[in-house]
Amino acid sequence: MPAEPMTSRFDVDAYAAAAAARGLAPAPIEFPAACPSTNDALAAALEADPAGWPDFSVYGADHQTSGRGRLGRTWTVPPGAALTFSVPVAIPAGAAPADLGWIPLAAGLAVSRALRAAGVEALVKWPNDVLAGPREKKICGILVRVVEAAGRRFAVIGMGVNVSLSEADLPVERATSVALEGGATGREDLAAAIVAGLAAVLGELFGPAAGGRRAGASAAAQRIRDAIATVGRQVRVELPDGTVLTGRATGLDDGGDLIVAGADGERRISAGDVVHASLA
């Protein structure tokens, strides 16, 4: 049964309890009624006081008034209808620049798992979207930026999940929500499930569990590869310079770049807008 429309404020205490139940260490939580961009707000907070924002702290908002997606696109939804938040993660000093491409993919995996637990059929689209339902509509967008503070680098991982939006509320035709897909979850529990899942996957990619291997050679990276619905599809990729590439997505390389086999041979794509043309 679809979730009831959500009108209440995000309950910080309920989130903290749900996070603790999933084994997350206590961490700062800021969740104002509104802010222009949770990524911008968290980046500024990190630059001012990096020690005050340990890994997997949460900066969210009931209403993100100037949220952005990839390529500078705007993404706004009614207040209280989406789960919009950002978390910081310190990037290990030994991480290669190419390893950072796995961070949005790890976030996509965490979101898709949390949504499936809430009763939503969800899958990950390269590089930073989560799709839902038989028509594979967008339910979540992910945006990662790197911030430098106190001589260290941090990934600021922003996520926006459509939770209680109705058809009339959807920002674009190809979007959907937890409610529209028949799922049921509160934003607090969903956020805790996502953050706990993200912590686990990133720990396997960059932590001791990686055994000193590059992120792309880890067992977690292989699980991400297996979860990417883009692989095996015919795709149309609009590259940042405006050119268009068509072909079959055959896999992800060691840096998480998409490998596309087209008429002119194999290409590795680090950034681009992808459309799934068909099932393999």
Short mmCIF file of C-alpha atoms in Angstrom, two decimals:
data_model
loop_
_atom_site.label_atom_id
_atom_site.label_comp_id
_atom_site.label_asym_id
_atom_site.label_seq_id
_atom_site.Cartn_x
_atom_site.Cartn_y
_atom_site.Cartn_z
CA MET A 1 0.00 0.00 0.00
CA PRO A 2 1.42 3.46 -0.85
CA ALA A 3 2.83 5.47 2.03
CA GLU A 4 0.70 8.23 3.48
CA PRO A 5 1.59 11.77 2.34
CA MET A 6 4.26 13.24 4.59
CA THR A 7 3.72 16.64 6.17
CA SER A 8 5.75 16.50 9.40
CA ARG A 9 9.27 17.76 9.97
CA PHE A 10 12.18 15.34 9.82
CA ASP A 11 12.59 13.87 13.33
CA VAL A 12 16.28 14.11 14.23
CA ASP A 13 15.86 11.98 17.37
CA ALA A 14 14.09 9.23 15.44
CA TYR A 15 16.89 9.25 12.87
CA ALA A 16 19.55 9.02 15.60
CA ALA A 17 17.76 6.02 17.13
CA ALA A 18 17.40 4.29 13.76
CA ALA A 19 21.06 4.96 12.95
CA ALA A 20 22.22 3.59 16.31
CA ALA A 21 20.13 0.46 15.77
CA ARG A 22 22.08 -0.10 12.56
CA GLY A 23 25.44 0.24 14.29
CA LEU A 24 26.31 3.77 13.23
CA ALA A 25 28.37 5.80 15.69
CA PRO A 26 26.75 8.99 17.04
CA ALA A 27 27.42 11.92 14.70
CA PRO A 28 26.19 15.48 14.26
CA ILE A 29 22.82 15.94 12.56
CA GLU A 30 21.54 19.23 11.17
CA PHE A 31 18.14 19.24 9.48
CA PRO A 32 16.69 22.74 9.06
CA ALA A 33 13.27 23.32 7.55
CA ALA A 34 14.89 24.76 4.42
CA CYS A 35 18.24 25.58 2.89
CA PRO A 36 19.38 26.38 -0.64
CA SER A 37 21.63 23.32 -1.04
CA THR A 38 22.63 20.68 1.50
CA ASN A 39 25.85 20.01 -0.42
CA ASP A 40 26.80 23.70 -0.31
CA ALA A 41 25.88 23.99 3.36
CA LEU A 42 27.88 20.92 4.37
CA ALA A 43 30.86 21.97 2.25
CA ALA A 44 30.92 25.36 3.99
CA ALA A 45 30.61 23.68 7.40
CA LEU A 46 33.52 21.36 6.61
CA GLU A 47 35.71 24.22 5.44
CA ALA A 48 34.99 26.12 8.67
CA ASP A 49 35.32 23.19 11.08
CA PRO A 50 36.34 19.85 9.53
CA ALA A 51 36.76 18.19 12.94
CA GLY A 52 33.16 19.05 13.82
CA TRP A 53 31.79 16.97 10.95
CA PRO A 54 33.08 13.40 11.23
CA ASP A 55 32.33 10.79 8.60
CA PHE A 56 28.63 10.09 8.06
CA SER A 57 27.36 13.15 9.86
CA VAL A 58 24.13 14.35 8.25
CA TYR A 59 23.18 17.76 6.91
CA GLY A 60 19.68 17.67 5.46
CA ALA A 61 16.67 19.86 4.83
CA ASP A 62 12.94 19.37 4.59
CA HIS A 63 13.00 21.72 1.61
CA GLN A 64 16.05 22.29 -0.57
CA THR A 65 15.25 25.55 -2.33
CA SER A 66 18.11 25.64 -4.86
CA GLY A 67 19.10 22.00 -5.17
CA ARG A 68 21.22 21.01 -8.13
CA GLY A 69 21.73 17.81 -10.01
CA ARG A 70 24.43 16.90 -12.45
CA LEU A 71 25.38 19.44 -15.13
CA GLY A 72 23.90 22.25 -13.03
CA ARG A 73 20.29 21.13 -13.42
CA THR A 74 17.82 22.26 -10.78
CA TRP A 75 15.83 19.70 -8.78
CA THR A 76 13.09 20.96 -6.49
CA VAL A 77 10.17 19.17 -4.84
CA PRO A 78 7.50 20.21 -2.32
CA PRO A 79 8.61 20.64 1.32
CA GLY A 80 8.68 17.39 3.29
CA ALA A 81 8.03 15.18 0.26
CA ALA A 82 11.63 14.06 -0.31
CA LEU A 83 14.58 12.86 1.72
CA THR A 84 17.27 15.39 0.90
CA PHE A 85 20.59 15.24 2.73
CA SER A 86 24.37 15.21 2.43
CA VAL A 87 27.07 13.33 4.33
CA PRO A 88 30.84 13.89 4.54
CA VAL A 89 33.46 11.19 4.12
CA ALA A 90 37.19 11.78 4.50
CA ILE A 91 39.05 10.54 1.44
CA PRO A 92 41.99 8.30 2.42
CA ALA A 93 45.36 9.90 1.70
CA GLY A 94 46.37 6.96 -0.49
CA ALA A 95 43.26 6.99 -2.66
CA ALA A 96 44.07 7.52 -6.32
CA PRO A 97 42.06 10.18 -8.19
CA ALA A 98 40.50 7.46 -10.33
CA ASP A 99 39.21 5.70 -7.22
CA LEU A 100 36.84 8.58 -6.45
CA GLY A 101 34.55 7.54 -9.30
CA TRP A 102 33.37 4.68 -7.11
CA ILE A 103 31.88 7.00 -4.47
CA PRO A 104 28.64 7.97 -6.29
CA LEU A 105 28.26 4.37 -7.43
CA ALA A 106 28.58 3.19 -3.82
CA ALA A 107 25.91 5.70 -2.83
CA GLY A 108 23.64 4.40 -5.58
CA LEU A 109 24.06 0.86 -4.32
CA ALA A 110 23.26 1.91 -0.75
CA VAL A 111 20.14 3.78 -1.85
CA SER A 112 18.89 0.93 -4.03
CA ARG A 113 19.30 -1.59 -1.20
CA ALA A 114 17.47 0.67 1.27
CA LEU A 115 14.63 1.20 -1.19
CA ARG A 116 14.27 -2.50 -1.87
CA ALA A 117 14.02 -3.07 1.88
CA ALA A 118 11.16 -0.53 1.86
CA GLY A 119 9.31 -2.46 -0.83
CA VAL A 120 10.43 -0.54 -3.91
CA GLU A 121 11.89 -2.28 -6.97
CA ALA A 122 15.06 -0.21 -7.43
CA LEU A 123 18.16 -0.37 -9.60
CA VAL A 124 21.30 1.70 -10.13
CA LYS A 125 21.90 3.63 -13.33
CA TRP A 126 25.43 4.76 -14.08
CA PRO A 127 26.81 7.11 -12.87
CA ASN A 128 24.58 8.56 -10.15
CA ASP A 129 20.87 7.81 -10.42
CA VAL A 130 18.59 5.24 -8.87
CA LEU A 131 15.59 4.12 -10.92
CA ALA A 132 12.44 2.40 -9.72
CA GLY A 133 9.56 0.32 -10.97
CA PRO A 134 8.95 -1.54 -14.22
CA ARG A 135 9.25 1.68 -16.22
CA GLU A 136 12.58 2.50 -14.57
CA LYS A 137 11.70 6.05 -13.51
CA LYS A 138 14.11 8.21 -11.52
CA ILE A 139 13.55 8.06 -7.78
CA CYS A 140 16.92 9.35 -6.53
CA GLY A 141 19.70 11.60 -7.75
CA ILE A 142 23.20 11.66 -6.26
CA LEU A 143 25.75 14.45 -6.47
CA VAL A 144 29.29 14.20 -5.08
CA ARG A 145 31.81 17.01 -4.71
CA VAL A 146 35.30 17.08 -3.24
CA VAL A 147 36.13 19.65 -0.55
CA GLU A 148 39.59 20.47 0.80
CA ALA A 149 39.89 21.57 4.42
CA ALA A 150 42.77 21.53 6.92
CA GLY A 151 45.02 19.81 4.39
CA ARG A 152 42.59 16.93 3.86
CA ARG A 153 40.10 15.99 1.17
CA PHE A 154 36.49 15.14 1.87
CA ALA A 155 33.75 13.78 -0.34
CA VAL A 156 30.44 15.54 0.21
CA ILE A 157 27.81 13.06 -0.93
CA GLY A 158 24.40 14.58 -1.59
CA MET A 159 21.26 12.49 -2.14
CA GLY A 160 17.67 13.32 -2.90
CA VAL A 161 15.10 10.53 -2.72
CA ASN A 162 11.49 11.17 -3.73
CA VAL A 163 9.41 9.75 -0.89
CA SER A 164 5.78 10.93 -0.75
CA LEU A 165 5.42 12.84 -4.02
CA SER A 166 2.19 12.42 -5.96
CA GLU A 167 2.02 12.42 -9.75
CA ALA A 168 1.24 16.13 -9.67
CA ASP A 169 4.33 16.85 -7.55
CA LEU A 170 6.90 15.17 -9.79
CA PRO A 171 9.55 17.57 -11.12
CA VAL A 172 9.86 15.71 -14.44
CA GLU A 173 7.73 13.15 -16.27
CA ARG A 174 10.30 10.38 -15.90
CA ALA A 175 10.39 10.62 -12.11
CA THR A 176 8.62 8.59 -9.43
CA SER A 177 8.48 8.26 -5.64
CA VAL A 178 8.40 5.65 -2.89
CA ALA A 179 4.66 6.25 -2.46
CA LEU A 180 3.92 5.91 -6.18
CA GLU A 181 5.88 2.65 -6.34
CA GLY A 182 3.94 1.15 -3.44
CA GLY A 183 6.74 1.35 -0.87
CA ALA A 184 6.33 2.29 2.77
CA THR A 185 8.98 3.93 4.93
CA GLY A 186 9.57 7.02 7.02
CA ARG A 187 12.28 9.41 5.95
CA GLU A 188 14.20 8.90 9.19
CA ASP A 189 14.40 5.12 8.81
CA LEU A 190 15.19 5.39 5.11
CA ALA A 191 18.01 7.85 5.81
CA ALA A 192 19.49 5.58 8.48
CA ALA A 193 19.36 2.58 6.14
CA ILE A 194 21.09 4.55 3.37
CA VAL A 195 23.84 5.96 5.59
CA ALA A 196 24.53 2.59 7.21
CA GLY A 197 24.69 0.94 3.80
CA LEU A 198 26.95 3.66 2.45
CA ALA A 199 29.31 3.32 5.41
CA ALA A 200 29.56 -0.42 4.84
CA VAL A 201 30.26 -0.18 1.10
CA LEU A 202 32.78 2.65 1.37
CA GLY A 203 34.53 0.79 4.18
CA GLU A 204 34.98 -2.16 1.84
CA LEU A 205 36.17 0.07 -1.00
CA PHE A 206 38.66 2.21 0.93
CA GLY A 207 39.07 0.75 4.42
CA PRO A 208 41.09 -2.15 5.82
CA ALA A 209 38.71 -4.64 4.19
CA ALA A 210 40.11 -3.56 0.81
CA GLY A 211 43.41 -5.18 1.82
CA GLY A 212 45.48 -2.42 0.28
CA ARG A 213 44.01 -3.00 -3.18
CA ARG A 214 42.76 -0.20 -5.41
CA ALA A 215 39.06 0.44 -4.91
CA GLY A 216 38.23 -0.97 -8.33
CA ALA A 217 39.82 -4.32 -7.45
CA SER A 218 37.83 -4.79 -4.24
CA ALA A 219 35.00 -7.24 -3.70
CA ALA A 220 32.69 -4.26 -3.10
CA ALA A 221 33.51 -2.86 -6.54
CA GLN A 222 32.51 -6.16 -8.10
CA ARG A 223 29.20 -6.07 -6.25
CA ILE A 224 28.66 -2.55 -7.58
CA ARG A 225 29.44 -3.75 -11.11
CA ASP A 226 26.87 -6.52 -10.70
CA ALA A 227 24.27 -3.99 -9.53
CA ILE A 228 24.66 -1.44 -12.33
CA ALA A 229 21.65 -1.88 -14.60
CA THR A 230 23.35 0.14 -17.34
CA VAL A 231 25.80 -2.67 -18.03
CA GLY A 232 24.53 -4.96 -20.78
CA ARG A 233 22.25 -2.30 -22.27
CA GLN A 234 22.31 -0.45 -25.52
CA VAL A 235 22.90 3.14 -24.45
CA ARG A 236 22.92 6.66 -25.76
CA VAL A 237 25.49 8.84 -23.98
CA GLU A 238 25.54 12.62 -24.28
CA LEU A 239 29.08 13.66 -23.41
CA PRO A 240 29.93 16.93 -21.61
CA ASP A 241 31.14 18.49 -24.89
CA GLY A 242 27.74 17.85 -26.48
CA THR A 243 28.73 14.93 -28.67
CA VAL A 244 26.65 11.77 -28.58
CA LEU A 245 27.93 8.20 -28.34
CA THR A 246 25.79 5.14 -28.92
CA GLY A 247 26.71 1.54 -28.30
CA ARG A 248 26.54 -1.28 -25.82
CA ALA A 249 27.64 -0.72 -22.21
CA THR A 250 29.90 -3.69 -21.49
CA GLY A 251 31.24 -2.97 -17.99
CA LEU A 252 33.03 -0.64 -15.59
CA ASP A 253 36.80 -0.19 -15.56
CA ASP A 254 39.04 0.07 -12.48
CA GLY A 255 38.02 3.70 -11.93
CA GLY A 256 34.29 3.09 -12.28
CA ASP A 257 34.19 4.58 -15.78
CA LEU A 258 31.58 3.13 -18.14
CA ILE A 259 32.95 1.04 -21.01
CA VAL A 260 30.90 1.48 -24.18
CA ALA A 261 31.47 -0.56 -27.33
CA GLY A 262 30.33 1.50 -30.31
CA ALA A 263 30.76 1.55 -34.06
CA ASP A 264 34.20 3.16 -33.71
CA GLY A 265 35.48 0.80 -31.06
CA GLU A 266 35.53 0.79 -27.29
CA ARG A 267 35.34 4.00 -25.26
CA ARG A 268 35.69 4.66 -21.55
CA ILE A 269 33.29 7.33 -20.29
CA SER A 270 33.98 9.18 -17.04
CA ALA A 271 31.05 11.61 -17.30
CA GLY A 272 27.95 11.84 -19.42
CA ASP A 273 24.16 11.67 -19.58
CA VAL A 274 23.09 8.08 -20.21
CA VAL A 275 19.80 6.84 -21.66
CA HIS A 276 19.04 3.12 -21.50
CA ALA A 277 17.85 2.29 -25.00
CA SER A 278 16.85 -1.33 -24.42
CA LEU A 279 17.39 -4.48 -22.46
CA ALA A 280 20.29 -6.65 -23.62
#
